[in-house]
C-alpha cells in the first residue's frame, strides 16, 4: 500500500485517523522503504526541537544518533501499545516547518526544486562575469590609437621631403624585439616589477629601463586615467643592445587606470612597428578602498539548508581554498574535499558560503561604477571584509583575478595578489606601501 507524504506526516504527528495509523503501523513492519520515510519525518521533528536554524546540514553521525534515539523511544512506546510516534505539542505545521527549515525532503519533487534553484543561481553567478567587458579591449584600442599617431607623424615627415622610400603604412607586429622593464620603488632596496594588471599607490616612484634588441626609433607614452598623455620619449634613436634608463617618476595621480606604451620602429624594416603596453591601476595611498564594497556577510538563510551545488568561475570550482588566497603564492591551491557550496542571492548580489560556516565568505556584487562585477571576501570568518577581488576575462575567455587585500583590518589595502590564469592560485604577491610612507612593511 502506498502512502502520501501528507499521510505519513499525519501519522508521525498523531493526527492520523485510527484506520490510517493502523494501516501504516502494519505496513512499516515489512516495508523498509516506508520505514525509512517515516524515520526522515521523525528526524525532521527531532531536529526542529533540538537544533538551531544556523546548522546548515546534519552530519551523518548526528543522523545516526538521532535515528537510534528515535528507535529506542518507539520501542518504549510500542510496549505501551501506542500506534506510531507523536510529539504531542507539535502538529503537522511544526513538522512541515522543520522540513522547510532544514531541507530534509521526502521524495524527489521538493529536493529537485531546491537543487534546480541553486544550480540556476550558480549559472547566473558564472554568466554575470561573462557578460562583463573583456579586459583587453580598451588596451588594444589605446595601443592602436597611439601607434596610429606614431604612423601619422612618420607620414608627415616623409611628406616634408626628409625621406620618402615608400608610401606604404606600417603594420603592427605582435613580436617584440625590444623590451621595457619598469620597477616600482617603494622604499630603499625594495621594489617590484610593474606588469600589466598591477597596482601602484600614489607616492611610489617608477624607474623605467628600455632595451633595444635591434636598432631603430623608440617612443614612450604615459597616459593617465583621464586620457591625458605625457610623451616621455619621442622617436629617439636606440642601438641594438643599448639600454635607456628613465626616471624616477613620482606617481601623483589621478587614481584610475593608467598606461605606459612602448613603440619601436626597427631600422632594418621600414613597415614593421612593434608596440608593448602596460596597464596598471593607481590607488590613493591610505584610502579606505573597501568602504564602498559590499560587506554584509550575512548568515545562510534558513530556506537554504542542505541546498548546496558546485559553483564554478572560469571552469574552476570555488571551494574553501579561496580563503587562503595569497597565504602562499605557489602552494595555496588546496585539494577540493567537498565541491558542494551554498549560494544564494539578495538585492542583486550573490552570496557564497565556501567553508560551511553558516555565513557568507564571498559576496559578488556590481562595482560602484556599475560597469562590472567584483567579489568581497572574508578570509578569517569574522564577517568583516578583508579583500576585494577584481575579475577580468580576455578575448579568448581566459579568466584572471586581482585581489586587493587588507592584512591589518584597518580598511586600507596593503597587499596585492594576482592570479593570472584563473586557477585560484596566486602567481604574484606584493605590498603596496610607497617610499616615504608612514606605514611599515
PDB file of N, CA and C in Angstrom, residues 197-249:
ATOM      1  N   UNK A 197      48.293  44.879 -15.467  1.00  0.00           N
ATOM      2  CA  UNK A 197      47.306  44.481 -14.481  1.00  0.00           C
ATOM      3  C   UNK A 197      47.691  44.773 -13.047  1.00  0.00           C
ATOM      4  N   UNK A 198      48.884  45.301 -12.810  1.00  0.00           N
ATOM      5  CA  UNK A 198      49.345  45.574 -11.452  1.00  0.00           C
ATOM      6  C   UNK A 198      48.715  46.850 -10.881  1.00  0.00           C
ATOM      7  N   UNK A 199      49.055  47.106  -9.600  1.00  0.00           N
ATOM      8  CA  UNK A 199      48.574  48.290  -8.886  1.00  0.00           C
ATOM      9  C   UNK A 199      49.767  49.092  -8.373  1.00  0.00           C
ATOM     10  N   UNK A 200      49.573  50.407  -8.286  1.00  0.00           N
ATOM     11  CA  UNK A 200      50.583  51.313  -7.727  1.00  0.00           C
ATOM     12  C   UNK A 200      49.858  52.362  -6.908  1.00  0.00           C
ATOM     13  N   UNK A 201      50.386  52.702  -5.734  1.00  0.00           N
ATOM     14  CA  UNK A 201      49.770  53.765  -4.938  1.00  0.00           C
ATOM     15  C   UNK A 201      50.506  55.079  -5.155  1.00  0.00           C
ATOM     16  N   UNK A 202      49.778  56.163  -4.957  1.00  0.00           N
ATOM     17  CA  UNK A 202      50.394  57.484  -5.086  1.00  0.00           C
ATOM     18  C   UNK A 202      51.527  57.629  -4.069  1.00  0.00           C
ATOM     19  N   UNK A 203      52.610  58.266  -4.493  1.00  0.00           N
ATOM     20  CA  UNK A 203      53.783  58.424  -3.645  1.00  0.00           C
ATOM     21  C   UNK A 203      54.898  57.481  -4.025  1.00  0.00           C
ATOM     22  N   UNK A 204      54.559  56.404  -4.747  1.00  0.00           N
ATOM     23  CA  UNK A 204      55.597  55.483  -5.205  1.00  0.00           C
ATOM     24  C   UNK A 204      56.360  56.122  -6.364  1.00  0.00           C
ATOM     25  N   UNK A 205      57.477  55.538  -6.704  1.00  0.00           N
ATOM     26  CA  UNK A 205      58.289  56.034  -7.814  1.00  0.00           C
ATOM     27  C   UNK A 205      58.480  54.951  -8.861  1.00  0.00           C
ATOM     28  N   UNK A 206      58.477  55.385 -10.119  1.00  0.00           N
ATOM     29  CA  UNK A 206      58.668  54.464 -11.234  1.00  0.00           C
ATOM     30  C   UNK A 206      60.031  54.696 -11.873  1.00  0.00           C
ATOM     31  N   UNK A 207      60.760  53.620 -12.056  1.00  0.00           N
ATOM     32  CA  UNK A 207      62.011  53.669 -12.810  1.00  0.00           C
ATOM     33  C   UNK A 207      61.847  52.819 -14.050  1.00  0.00           C
ATOM     34  N   UNK A 208      62.211  53.362 -15.215  1.00  0.00           N
ATOM     35  CA  UNK A 208      61.955  52.686 -16.492  1.00  0.00           C
ATOM     36  C   UNK A 208      63.263  52.423 -17.216  1.00  0.00           C
ATOM     37  N   UNK A 209      63.442  51.176 -17.641  1.00  0.00           N
ATOM     38  CA  UNK A 209      64.586  50.797 -18.468  1.00  0.00           C
ATOM     39  C   UNK A 209      64.084  50.262 -19.804  1.00  0.00           C
ATOM     40  N   UNK A 210      64.625  50.824 -20.883  1.00  0.00           N
ATOM     41  CA  UNK A 210      64.297  50.368 -22.227  1.00  0.00           C
ATOM     42  C   UNK A 210      65.528  49.751 -22.853  1.00  0.00           C
ATOM     43  N   UNK A 211      65.356  48.571 -23.440  1.00  0.00           N
ATOM     44  CA  UNK A 211      66.481  47.894 -24.075  1.00  0.00           C
ATOM     45  C   UNK A 211      66.129  47.560 -25.516  1.00  0.00           C
ATOM     46  N   UNK A 212      66.991  47.966 -26.422  1.00  0.00           N
ATOM     47  CA  UNK A 212      66.765  47.693 -27.825  1.00  0.00           C
ATOM     48  C   UNK A 212      67.486  46.429 -28.271  1.00  0.00           C
ATOM     49  N   UNK A 213      66.723  45.472 -28.766  1.00  0.00           N
ATOM     50  CA  UNK A 213      67.335  44.266 -29.319  1.00  0.00           C
ATOM     51  C   UNK A 213      67.657  44.425 -30.794  1.00  0.00           C
ATOM     52  N   UNK A 214      67.191  45.545 -31.340  1.00  0.00           N
ATOM     53  CA  UNK A 214      67.584  45.921 -32.701  1.00  0.00           C
ATOM     54  C   UNK A 214      67.592  47.442 -32.770  1.00  0.00           C
ATOM     55  N   UNK A 215      68.382  48.011 -33.650  1.00  0.00           N
ATOM     56  CA  UNK A 215      68.488  49.467 -33.772  1.00  0.00           C
ATOM     57  C   UNK A 215      67.222  50.032 -34.398  1.00  0.00           C
ATOM     58  N   UNK A 216      66.869  51.253 -33.986  1.00  0.00           N
ATOM     59  CA  UNK A 216      65.688  51.886 -34.551  1.00  0.00           C
ATOM     60  C   UNK A 216      65.298  53.109 -33.754  1.00  0.00           C
ATOM     61  N   UNK A 217      64.033  53.501 -33.884  1.00  0.00           N
ATOM     62  CA  UNK A 217      63.486  54.653 -33.179  1.00  0.00           C
ATOM     63  C   UNK A 217      62.474  54.185 -32.143  1.00  0.00           C
ATOM     64  N   UNK A 218      62.484  54.817 -30.966  1.00  0.00           N
ATOM     65  CA  UNK A 218      61.538  54.438 -29.923  1.00  0.00           C
ATOM     66  C   UNK A 218      60.751  55.663 -29.444  1.00  0.00           C
ATOM     67  N   UNK A 219      59.500  55.396 -29.096  1.00  0.00           N
ATOM     68  CA  UNK A 219      58.631  56.392 -28.487  1.00  0.00           C
ATOM     69  C   UNK A 219      58.046  55.784 -27.218  1.00  0.00           C
ATOM     70  N   UNK A 220      57.981  56.575 -26.151  1.00  0.00           N
ATOM     71  CA  UNK A 220      57.421  56.089 -24.897  1.00  0.00           C
ATOM     72  C   UNK A 220      56.358  57.081 -24.432  1.00  0.00           C
ATOM     73  N   UNK A 221      55.139  56.576 -24.215  1.00  0.00           N
ATOM     74  CA  UNK A 221      53.997  57.424 -23.877  1.00  0.00           C
ATOM     75  C   UNK A 221      53.398  56.982 -22.546  1.00  0.00           C
ATOM     76  N   UNK A 222      53.091  57.979 -21.702  1.00  0.00           N
ATOM     77  CA  UNK A 222      52.372  57.719 -20.455  1.00  0.00           C
ATOM     78  C   UNK A 222      50.993  58.341 -20.600  1.00  0.00           C
ATOM     79  N   UNK A 223      49.960  57.544 -20.377  1.00  0.00           N
ATOM     80  CA  UNK A 223      48.586  58.034 -20.477  1.00  0.00           C
ATOM     81  C   UNK A 223      47.860  57.720 -19.176  1.00  0.00           C
ATOM     82  N   UNK A 224      47.272  58.778 -18.539  1.00  0.00           N
ATOM     83  CA  UNK A 224      46.604  58.546 -17.265  1.00  0.00           C
ATOM     84  C   UNK A 224      45.125  58.231 -17.472  1.00  0.00           C
ATOM     85  N   UNK A 225      44.414  58.034 -16.357  1.00  0.00           N
ATOM     86  CA  UNK A 225      43.032  57.587 -16.425  1.00  0.00           C
ATOM     87  C   UNK A 225      42.089  58.649 -16.993  1.00  0.00           C
ATOM     88  N   UNK A 226      42.537  59.904 -17.039  1.00  0.00           N
ATOM     89  CA  UNK A 226      41.741  60.978 -17.618  1.00  0.00           C
ATOM     90  C   UNK A 226      41.944  61.091 -19.123  1.00  0.00           C
ATOM     91  N   UNK A 227      42.885  60.310 -19.651  1.00  0.00           N
ATOM     92  CA  UNK A 227      43.182  60.382 -21.076  1.00  0.00           C
ATOM     93  C   UNK A 227      44.299  61.333 -21.423  1.00  0.00           C
ATOM     94  N   UNK A 228      44.845  62.017 -20.411  1.00  0.00           N
ATOM     95  CA  UNK A 228      45.952  62.937 -20.670  1.00  0.00           C
ATOM     96  C   UNK A 228      47.234  62.155 -20.940  1.00  0.00           C
ATOM     97  N   UNK A 229      47.994  62.596 -21.953  1.00  0.00           N
ATOM     98  CA  UNK A 229      49.207  61.893 -22.350  1.00  0.00           C
ATOM     99  C   UNK A 229      50.449  62.720 -22.053  1.00  0.00           C
ATOM    100  N   UNK A 230      51.486  62.000 -21.681  1.00  0.00           N
ATOM    101  CA  UNK A 230      52.797  62.611 -21.484  1.00  0.00           C
ATOM    102  C   UNK A 230      53.794  61.783 -22.281  1.00  0.00           C
ATOM    103  N   UNK A 231      54.431  62.414 -23.273  1.00  0.00           N
ATOM    104  CA  UNK A 231      55.407  61.710 -24.103  1.00  0.00           C
ATOM    105  C   UNK A 231      56.761  61.766 -23.399  1.00  0.00           C
ATOM    106  N   UNK A 232      57.210  60.607 -22.909  1.00  0.00           N
ATOM    107  CA  UNK A 232      58.483  60.551 -22.196  1.00  0.00           C
ATOM    108  C   UNK A 232      59.662  60.489 -23.157  1.00  0.00           C
ATOM    109  N   UNK A 233      59.471  59.832 -24.274  1.00  0.00           N
ATOM    110  CA  UNK A 233      60.460  59.795 -25.362  1.00  0.00           C
ATOM    111  C   UNK A 233      59.703  59.923 -26.676  1.00  0.00           C
ATOM    112  N   UNK A 234      60.218  60.720 -27.603  1.00  0.00           N
ATOM    113  CA  UNK A 234      59.543  60.897 -28.888  1.00  0.00           C
ATOM    114  C   UNK A 234      60.512  60.600 -30.031  1.00  0.00           C
ATOM    115  N   UNK A 235      60.383  59.388 -30.585  1.00  0.00           N
ATOM    116  CA  UNK A 235      61.158  58.986 -31.754  1.00  0.00           C
ATOM    117  C   UNK A 235      62.667  59.156 -31.532  1.00  0.00           C
ATOM    118  N   UNK A 236      63.124  58.665 -30.399  1.00  0.00           N
ATOM    119  CA  UNK A 236      64.539  58.741 -30.082  1.00  0.00           C
ATOM    120  C   UNK A 236      65.261  57.497 -30.623  1.00  0.00           C
ATOM    121  N   UNK A 237      66.465  57.667 -31.155  1.00  0.00           N
ATOM    122  CA  UNK A 237      67.201  56.509 -31.672  1.00  0.00           C
ATOM    123  C   UNK A 237      67.717  55.622 -30.544  1.00  0.00           C
ATOM    124  N   UNK A 238      67.736  54.342 -30.792  1.00  0.00           N
ATOM    125  CA  UNK A 238      68.302  53.374 -29.855  1.00  0.00           C
ATOM    126  C   UNK A 238      69.062  52.339 -30.657  1.00  0.00           C
ATOM    127  N   UNK A 239      70.220  51.940 -30.154  1.00  0.00           N
ATOM    128  CA  UNK A 239      71.050  50.969 -30.855  1.00  0.00           C
ATOM    129  C   UNK A 239      70.786  49.557 -30.327  1.00  0.00           C
ATOM    130  N   UNK A 240      71.126  48.595 -31.104  1.00  0.00           N
ATOM    131  CA  UNK A 240      70.982  47.209 -30.693  1.00  0.00           C
ATOM    132  C   UNK A 240      71.806  46.951 -29.423  1.00  0.00           C
ATOM    133  N   UNK A 241      71.162  46.436 -28.397  1.00  0.00           N
ATOM    134  CA  UNK A 241      71.843  46.147 -27.145  1.00  0.00           C
ATOM    135  C   UNK A 241      71.930  47.324 -26.199  1.00  0.00           C
ATOM    136  N   UNK A 242      71.500  48.504 -26.633  1.00  0.00           N
ATOM    137  CA  UNK A 242      71.578  49.700 -25.794  1.00  0.00           C
ATOM    138  C   UNK A 242      70.423  49.727 -24.786  1.00  0.00           C
ATOM    139  N   UNK A 243      70.674  50.256 -23.601  1.00  0.00           N
ATOM    140  CA  UNK A 243      69.635  50.424 -22.579  1.00  0.00           C
ATOM    141  C   UNK A 243      69.500  51.897 -22.233  1.00  0.00           C
ATOM    142  N   UNK A 244      68.271  52.366 -22.248  1.00  0.00           N
ATOM    143  CA  UNK A 244      67.988  53.740 -21.844  1.00  0.00           C
ATOM    144  C   UNK A 244      67.238  53.701 -20.518  1.00  0.00           C
ATOM    145  N   UNK A 245      67.726  54.456 -19.542  1.00  0.00           N
ATOM    146  CA  UNK A 245      67.094  54.493 -18.227  1.00  0.00           C
ATOM    147  C   UNK A 245      66.404  55.837 -18.033  1.00  0.00           C
ATOM    148  N   UNK A 246      65.141  55.786 -17.600  1.00  0.00           N
ATOM    149  CA  UNK A 246      64.350  56.990 -17.406  1.00  0.00           C
ATOM    150  C   UNK A 246      63.818  57.018 -15.974  1.00  0.00           C
ATOM    151  N   UNK A 247      63.619  58.223 -15.468  1.00  0.00           N
ATOM    152  CA  UNK A 247      63.060  58.365 -14.123  1.00  0.00           C
ATOM    153  C   UNK A 247      64.139  58.637 -13.091  1.00  0.00           C
ATOM    154  N   UNK A 248      63.760  58.519 -11.807  1.00  0.00           N
ATOM    155  CA  UNK A 248      62.450  58.044 -11.328  1.00  0.00           C
ATOM    156  C   UNK A 248      61.346  59.083 -11.490  1.00  0.00           C
ATOM    157  N   UNK A 249      60.132  58.586 -11.718  1.00  0.00           N
ATOM    158  CA  UNK A 249      58.950  59.421 -11.816  1.00  0.00           C
ATOM    159  C   UNK A 249      58.063  59.154 -10.596  1.00  0.00           C
TER     160      UNK A 249
END
